[in-house]
Short mmCIF file of C-alpha atoms and ligand atoms in Angstrom, two decimals:
data_model
loop_
_atom_site.label_atom_id
_atom_site.label_comp_id
_atom_site.label_asym_id
_atom_site.label_seq_id
_atom_site.Cartn_x
_atom_site.Cartn_y
_atom_site.Cartn_z
CA UNK W 860 -102.15 106.05 -121.21
CA UNK W 861 -106.39 105.77 -119.22
CA UNK W 862 -107.44 103.76 -116.23
CA UNK W 863 -108.99 101.40 -118.58
CA UNK W 864 -105.62 100.71 -120.42
CA UNK W 865 -104.07 100.35 -117.71
CA UNK W 866 -106.57 97.69 -116.71
CA UNK W 867 -105.55 95.92 -119.42
CA UNK W 868 -102.10 95.94 -119.01
CA UNK W 869 -102.50 94.54 -115.33
CA UNK W 870 -104.49 91.83 -117.09
CA UNK W 871 -101.46 90.97 -119.31
CA UNK W 872 -98.65 90.96 -116.45
CA UNK W 873 -99.73 90.86 -113.14
CA UNK W 874 -103.72 88.90 -114.12
CA UNK W 875 -104.11 85.74 -113.10
CA UNK W 876 -103.75 84.05 -117.09
CA UNK W 877 -100.72 86.96 -117.20
CA UNK W 878 -97.19 86.40 -118.20
CA UNK W 879 -95.51 86.51 -114.32
CA UNK W 880 -98.06 83.21 -113.58
CA UNK W 881 -97.68 81.71 -117.30
CA UNK W 882 -93.89 82.09 -115.68
CA UNK W 883 -94.39 81.11 -112.23
CA UNK W 884 -95.97 77.81 -113.57
CA UNK W 885 -92.90 76.93 -115.67
CA UNK W 886 -91.55 76.50 -111.96
CA UNK W 887 -91.56 72.79 -112.06
CA UNK W 888 -89.38 72.38 -115.34
CA UNK W 889 -86.27 73.67 -112.88
CA UNK W 890 -83.78 71.75 -111.07
CA UNK W 891 -84.82 72.42 -107.69
CA UNK W 892 -81.91 74.26 -106.67
CA UNK W 893 -82.91 76.46 -109.81
CA UNK W 894 -86.92 77.05 -108.57
CA UNK W 895 -86.08 79.91 -105.24
CA UNK W 896 -84.06 81.89 -107.75
CA UNK W 897 -86.45 82.07 -110.92
CA UNK W 898 -89.50 82.44 -107.82
CA UNK W 899 -87.64 84.98 -105.77
CA UNK W 900 -87.08 86.94 -109.60
CA UNK W 901 -90.76 86.78 -110.18
CA UNK W 902 -91.56 87.98 -106.47
CA UNK W 903 -90.22 90.36 -106.99
CA UNK W 904 -90.75 91.79 -110.38
CA UNK W 905 -94.35 91.94 -109.38
CA UNK W 906 -94.05 93.48 -106.83
CA UNK W 907 -91.51 95.98 -108.32
CA UNK W 908 -94.40 96.23 -110.99
CA UNK W 909 -97.64 96.28 -108.44
CA UNK W 910 -95.49 99.82 -107.38
CA UNK W 911 -95.20 100.51 -110.20
CA UNK W 912 -99.33 100.63 -111.31
CA UNK W 913 -100.32 101.51 -108.43
CA UNK W 914 -98.25 104.95 -108.75
CA UNK W 915 -100.09 104.71 -112.47
CA UNK W 916 -103.24 104.44 -111.13
CA UNK W 917 -102.34 107.54 -108.76
CA UNK W 918 -101.84 109.52 -110.93
CA UNK W 919 -104.49 108.99 -113.56
CA UNK W 920 -107.01 109.17 -111.23
CA UNK W 921 -106.01 112.22 -110.03
CA UNK W 922 -106.07 113.48 -113.63
CA UNK W 923 -109.92 112.08 -113.52
CA UNK W 924 -111.12 113.69 -110.76
CA UNK W 925 -109.17 117.16 -111.43
CA UNK W 926 -111.02 117.39 -115.54
CA UNK W 927 -114.21 116.13 -113.52
CA UNK W 928 -113.85 119.55 -111.21
CA UNK W 929 -113.53 121.50 -113.79
CA UNK W 930 -115.62 120.31 -115.80
CA UNK W 931 -118.45 119.97 -113.11
CA UNK W 932 -117.34 123.55 -111.49
CA UNK W 933 -119.26 126.88 -110.90
CA UNK W 934 -118.40 130.31 -111.60
CA UNK W 935 -120.27 131.47 -108.23
CA UNK W 936 -119.31 135.38 -109.20
CA UNK W 937 -121.13 135.27 -111.97
CA UNK W 938 -124.73 137.61 -111.71
CA UNK W 939 -127.89 135.14 -111.18
CA UNK W 940 -131.00 134.29 -113.23
CA UNK W 941 -133.36 136.10 -111.75
CA UNK W 942 -136.83 134.31 -112.47
CA UNK W 943 -139.73 136.70 -113.58
CA UNK W 944 -142.34 138.59 -110.89
CA UNK W 945 -145.15 137.95 -111.11
CA UNK W 946 -147.37 141.19 -109.46
CA UNK W 947 -150.95 143.03 -109.43
CA UNK W 948 -152.81 144.67 -112.11
CA UNK W 949 -152.22 148.59 -111.11
CA UNK W 950 -156.17 148.21 -111.32
CA UNK W 951 -156.82 145.48 -109.08
CA UNK W 952 -154.05 147.30 -106.48
CA UNK W 953 -156.58 150.64 -107.17
CA UNK W 954 -159.33 148.53 -106.41
CA UNK W 955 -157.85 146.48 -103.26
CA UNK W 956 -156.74 150.14 -101.88
CA UNK W 957 -159.95 151.33 -102.07
CA UNK W 958 -161.57 148.98 -100.35
CA UNK W 959 -159.51 148.91 -97.32
CA UNK W 960 -159.43 152.51 -96.61
CA UNK W 961 -163.60 151.75 -96.48
CA UNK W 962 -163.34 148.52 -95.05
CA UNK W 963 -161.39 150.60 -92.13
CA UNK W 964 -164.17 152.79 -92.18
CA UNK W 965 -166.59 149.67 -91.46
CA UNK W 966 -167.68 149.29 -94.89
CA UNK W 967 -168.42 145.90 -96.11
CA UNK W 968 -168.14 144.71 -99.99
CA UNK W 969 -170.77 143.48 -101.62
CA UNK W 970 -171.40 142.32 -105.82
CA UNK W 971 -174.07 142.42 -107.72
CA UNK W 972 -175.17 140.90 -110.98
CA UNK W 973 -173.02 142.64 -114.60
CA UNK W 974 -175.99 141.54 -116.66
CA UNK W 975 -179.15 143.46 -114.52
CA UNK W 976 -182.80 144.02 -114.89
CA UNK W 977 -184.42 147.03 -116.63
CA UNK W 978 -185.92 148.02 -113.48
CA UNK W 979 -183.09 148.09 -111.13
CA UNK W 980 -180.08 149.65 -113.92
CA UNK W 981 -183.12 152.63 -114.25
CA UNK W 982 -186.79 152.13 -113.03
CA UNK W 983 -185.78 151.76 -109.26
CA UNK W 984 -183.37 154.68 -109.76
CA UNK W 985 -186.02 157.20 -110.54
CA UNK W 986 -185.68 156.84 -114.00
CA UNK W 987 -188.29 155.94 -115.68
CA UNK W 988 -188.37 154.74 -119.16
CA UNK W 989 -188.64 158.16 -121.03
CA UNK W 990 -186.51 159.68 -118.81
CA UNK W 991 -183.83 162.05 -120.76
CA UNK W 992 -181.23 160.68 -118.16
CA UNK W 993 -181.58 157.65 -120.43
CA UNK W 994 -179.40 159.37 -122.75
CA UNK W 995 -176.31 159.48 -120.45
CA UNK W 996 -175.80 156.27 -120.49
CA UNK W 997 -176.17 154.29 -123.25
CA UNK W 998 -177.06 151.36 -123.44
CA UNK W 999 -176.13 147.25 -124.09
CA UNK W 1000 -179.63 146.27 -123.82
CA UNK W 1001 -180.09 141.79 -124.53
CA UNK W 1002 -183.43 141.64 -124.37
CA UNK W 1003 -186.19 144.71 -123.52
CA UNK W 1004 -185.80 143.86 -119.59
CA UNK W 1005 -182.17 142.92 -119.84
CA UNK W 1006 -179.31 144.69 -119.77
CA UNK W 1007 -176.07 144.96 -119.05
CA UNK W 1008 -175.58 147.03 -116.03
CA UNK W 1009 -174.42 150.81 -116.56
CA UNK W 1010 -173.88 151.84 -113.54
CA UNK W 1011 -173.19 149.41 -109.87
CA UNK W 1012 -175.81 151.88 -108.52
CA UNK W 1013 -178.42 148.82 -109.36
CA UNK W 1014 -177.20 148.30 -105.97
CA UNK W 1015 -177.89 150.38 -104.50
CA UNK W 1016 -181.40 149.35 -104.20
CA UNK W 1017 -180.87 145.63 -104.14
CA UNK W 1018 -178.92 145.92 -100.88
CA UNK W 1019 -181.65 147.88 -99.78
CA UNK W 1020 -184.20 145.07 -100.36
CA UNK W 1021 -182.27 142.93 -99.11
CA UNK W 1022 -181.07 144.42 -95.61
CA UNK W 1023 -184.58 144.96 -94.78
CA UNK W 1024 -186.37 145.21 -92.76
CA UNK W 1025 -184.95 148.57 -92.12
CA UNK W 1026 -181.30 147.79 -90.67
CA UNK W 1027 -178.61 150.37 -91.21
CA UNK W 1028 -175.99 150.17 -94.05
CA UNK W 1029 -172.47 150.41 -95.04
CA UNK W 1030 -171.39 149.41 -98.20
CA UNK W 1031 -169.25 149.33 -101.18
CA UNK W 1032 -169.83 147.28 -104.23
CA UNK W 1033 -167.38 147.30 -107.36
CA UNK W 1034 -167.60 145.78 -110.25
CA UNK W 1035 -167.69 146.11 -114.33
CA UNK W 1036 -170.07 148.16 -115.90
CA UNK W 1037 -170.44 147.71 -120.37
CA UNK W 1038 -171.43 151.01 -122.03
CA UNK W 1039 -171.83 151.91 -125.49
CA UNK W 1040 -169.32 154.37 -126.00
CA UNK W 1041 -166.78 154.44 -128.69
CA UNK W 1042 -163.38 153.67 -127.09
CA UNK W 1043 -160.76 156.43 -126.86
CA UNK W 1044 -158.25 157.52 -124.35
CA UNK W 1045 -160.64 157.95 -121.61
CA UNK W 1046 -163.78 156.17 -122.17
CA UNK W 1047 -163.91 152.32 -122.83
CA UNK W 1048 -166.86 150.28 -123.51
CA UNK W 1049 -166.39 147.47 -120.39
CA UNK W 1050 -165.00 149.91 -117.60
CA UNK W 1051 -165.50 149.57 -113.34
CA UNK W 1052 -167.23 151.38 -110.64
CA UNK W 1053 -167.21 151.25 -106.86
CA UNK W 1054 -170.55 152.19 -105.77
CA UNK W 1055 -171.05 153.15 -101.63
CA UNK W 1056 -174.34 153.38 -99.96
CA UNK W 1057 -174.50 154.55 -96.44
CA UNK W 1058 -177.97 154.63 -94.96
CA UNK W 1059 -179.75 154.65 -91.55
CA UNK W 1060 -181.43 157.59 -89.60
CA UNK W 1061 -179.54 161.32 -89.55
CA UNK W 1062 -176.71 160.64 -92.34
CA UNK W 1063 -175.90 164.19 -93.55
CA UNK W 1064 -174.56 165.50 -96.69
CA UNK W 1065 -171.49 166.18 -94.50
CA UNK W 1066 -171.16 162.15 -93.71
CA UNK W 1067 -170.45 162.29 -97.18
CA UNK W 1068 -167.45 164.86 -97.92
CA UNK W 1069 -165.83 163.59 -94.52
CA UNK W 1070 -166.12 159.96 -95.58
CA UNK W 1071 -164.62 160.99 -99.41
CA UNK W 1072 -162.59 163.38 -97.81
CA UNK W 1073 -161.24 160.53 -95.95
CA UNK W 1074 -160.61 158.49 -98.78
CA UNK W 1075 -159.23 161.00 -100.71
CA UNK W 1076 -156.49 161.41 -98.35
CA UNK W 1077 -155.72 157.96 -97.88
CA UNK W 1078 -155.76 157.43 -101.85
CA UNK W 1079 -153.91 160.65 -102.43
CA UNK W 1080 -151.91 161.68 -99.63
CA UNK W 1081 -152.91 163.11 -96.18
CA UNK W 1082 -153.02 166.86 -96.83
CA UNK W 1083 -155.70 166.67 -99.78
CA UNK W 1084 -158.64 168.62 -100.06
CA UNK W 1085 -162.14 167.64 -101.06
CA UNK W 1086 -164.42 169.61 -103.09
CA UNK W 1087 -168.01 168.63 -103.52
CA UNK W 1088 -169.85 170.99 -106.53
CA UNK W 1089 -173.71 170.45 -107.58
CA UNK W 1090 -174.32 168.30 -110.07
CA UNK W 1091 -177.26 166.05 -111.45
CA UNK W 1092 -178.70 162.27 -111.01
CA UNK W 1093 -182.33 161.30 -110.82
CA UNK W 1094 -181.39 158.73 -107.68
CA UNK W 1095 -179.18 161.83 -105.64
CA UNK W 1096 -180.75 164.39 -104.18
CA UNK W 1097 -179.09 167.67 -103.89
CA UNK W 1098 -176.40 165.51 -106.30
CA UNK W 1099 -172.57 166.37 -106.72
CA UNK W 1100 -169.37 165.89 -108.44
CA UNK W 1101 -166.75 165.54 -106.00
CA UNK W 1102 -163.07 167.21 -107.05
CA UNK W 1103 -159.86 166.76 -105.40
CA UNK W 1104 -156.46 168.69 -105.46
CA UNK W 1105 -155.10 167.96 -108.84
CA UNK W 1106 -152.58 165.35 -108.96
CA UNK W 1107 -150.40 166.54 -111.31
CA UNK W 1108 -149.53 169.72 -110.01
CA UNK W 1109 -151.17 170.75 -106.60
CA UNK W 1110 -153.78 172.40 -107.63
CA UNK W 1111 -151.67 175.30 -109.50
CA UNK W 1112 -152.70 174.49 -113.02
CA UNK W 1113 -151.75 172.35 -115.81
CA UNK W 1114 -152.29 170.61 -118.90
CA UNK W 1115 -153.46 167.32 -116.28
CA UNK W 1116 -156.55 169.39 -115.07
CA UNK W 1117 -156.81 172.11 -117.79
CA UNK W 1118 -155.72 175.00 -115.40
CA UNK W 1119 -157.95 174.45 -113.18
CA UNK W 1120 -156.33 172.83 -110.27
CA UNK W 1121 -158.97 170.42 -109.78
CA UNK W 1122 -160.21 166.63 -110.97
CA UNK W 1123 -163.31 165.29 -110.57
CA UNK W 1124 -163.06 161.63 -109.36
CA UNK W 1125 -166.78 160.58 -108.74
CA UNK W 1126 -170.22 161.78 -108.43
CA UNK W 1127 -172.14 161.08 -105.49
CA UNK W 1128 -175.57 162.33 -103.29
CA UNK W 1129 -178.14 161.90 -100.30
CA UNK W 1130 -180.63 159.39 -101.76
CA UNK W 1131 -183.64 159.81 -103.56
CA UNK W 1132 -186.96 160.04 -101.05
CA UNK W 1133 -187.88 157.90 -104.17
CA UNK W 1134 -185.35 155.63 -104.39
CA UNK W 1135 -185.00 155.27 -100.26
CA UNK W 1136 -189.06 154.87 -100.56
CA UNK W 1137 -189.00 152.20 -103.22
CA UNK W 1138 -186.62 149.67 -102.47
CA UNK W 1139 -188.82 149.57 -98.51
CA UNK W 1140 -186.91 152.31 -96.64
CA UNK W 1141 -189.21 154.81 -95.31
CA UNK W 1142 -187.29 158.18 -96.65
CA UNK W 1143 -189.33 159.83 -93.82
CA UNK W 1144 -187.06 157.92 -90.62
CA UNK W 1145 -184.04 156.99 -92.73
CA UNK W 1146 -181.63 158.77 -94.66
CA UNK W 1147 -178.50 158.06 -96.75
CA UNK W 1148 -175.39 158.85 -99.20
CA UNK W 1149 -174.31 157.74 -102.20
CA UNK W 1150 -171.44 157.42 -104.50
CA UNK W 1151 -170.08 156.33 -108.09
CA UNK W 1152 -166.64 156.28 -108.72
CA UNK W 1153 -164.13 154.68 -111.21
CA UNK W 1154 -161.63 153.00 -110.50
CA UNK W 1155 -159.45 153.04 -113.98
CA UNK W 1156 -159.86 157.14 -113.92
CA UNK W 1157 -158.66 157.05 -109.85
CA UNK W 1158 -155.67 154.75 -111.53
CA UNK W 1159 -154.05 156.82 -113.89
CA UNK W 1160 -154.62 160.04 -111.99
CA UNK W 1161 -152.33 158.38 -108.76
CA UNK W 1162 -150.13 156.82 -111.76
CA UNK W 1163 -149.98 158.69 -114.14
CA UNK W 1164 -150.71 156.95 -116.37
CA UNK W 1165 -152.55 159.03 -119.89
CA UNK W 1166 -154.28 156.29 -121.38
CA UNK W 1167 -157.39 153.81 -120.49
CA UNK W 1168 -156.47 151.71 -122.85
CA UNK W 1169 -153.48 150.95 -121.29
CA UNK W 1170 -154.58 149.50 -118.16
CA UNK W 1171 -156.05 146.93 -120.83
CA UNK W 1172 -153.52 145.83 -123.07
CA UNK W 1173 -150.99 143.80 -120.25
CA UNK W 1174 -148.35 145.40 -122.09
CA UNK W 1175 -145.29 144.13 -119.91
CA UNK W 1176 -143.40 147.03 -120.04
CA UNK W 1177 -146.57 148.90 -118.26
CA UNK W 1178 -147.24 145.88 -116.02
CA UNK W 1179 -143.46 145.77 -115.17
CA UNK W 1180 -143.18 148.91 -113.22
CA UNK W 1181 -146.02 147.79 -110.81
CA UNK W 1182 -144.17 145.01 -109.80
CA UNK W 1183 -142.54 146.35 -106.46
CA UNK W 1184 -144.56 148.83 -105.74
N1 LIG G 2121 -174.10 155.81 -110.93
C1 LIG G 2121 -173.16 156.55 -111.84
C2 LIG G 2121 -172.58 157.11 -112.74
O1 LIG G 2121 -172.11 156.16 -112.62
C3 LIG G 2121 -172.83 157.85 -110.46
C4 LIG G 2121 -173.28 158.22 -109.42
C5 LIG G 2121 -173.24 157.10 -108.04
C6 LIG G 2121 -173.72 158.99 -108.65
C7 LIG G 2121 -173.93 156.71 -106.78
C8 LIG G 2121 -174.68 159.48 -108.01
C9 LIG G 2121 -174.48 158.43 -106.78
O2 LIG G 2121 -172.72 158.05 -113.16
#
């Protein structure tokens, strides 16, 4: 029995044309004294049927309600479904972290073109056409004069030119660079650099070292040490390669630092007088320092990533490890 059959039943017995009203309609055919008897019986039967109907109807409604509650039941003890959490790529994260450190030291951030001219990428950085230093950076040429920048250093010159007349400069330049390298665990033909440039009166090598020390401590821990080793870049003089204590062994020597205790993290130096003068800053009055670092390398050292290609493959197994830190 369900509510619908019950209603059919109601119509059949209690409805306007139902059996009870049919019986009532016979009333006229009866003798006058018999009519109240029939009337009473009909009323009594009617009220009993209505009571019974109401009772069954209540029961059926209860059953229907219970069935619905059972069907719609929510088990609040079930574990929830976690929505997938997006997160910043480790490389984006490290670039932003480095930017924050330098912003905190009063630097501004600039960006430059990835398609560069030979003039800015090389000539004005003290690297003439036949200079052997060009071999250090194998270049993708688009035309004889246009190329994909091999470094962010051309922004040193572009910034100095845009800052005239001779305003002090404190800028970092993050961006993509390109080199004709075979991709392997430590090389990629596209990678990132963050250039730094400070130009003013009386800028010294000690300013460079202090700035880089501050940077290294912010990124690698407050006890980090920084070591400058003599090196060569055509656009800085003197030039240095900058090391930090091995992030893996702390300096005692291990596989990662090839048992030297130190890891190279960037190239730097005092801006070469030719570069200053060429960009409109009189090298007799102004001096400056510059540095260039690779955020991929910094991220690999900081997070213990051993193959640079892992930073470009977007493998969720790697990316998910960065979703909550
Ligand atoms: N541009 C250099 C490189 O790509 C790094 C560098 C930048 C060195 C600024 C000195 C000063 O190797």
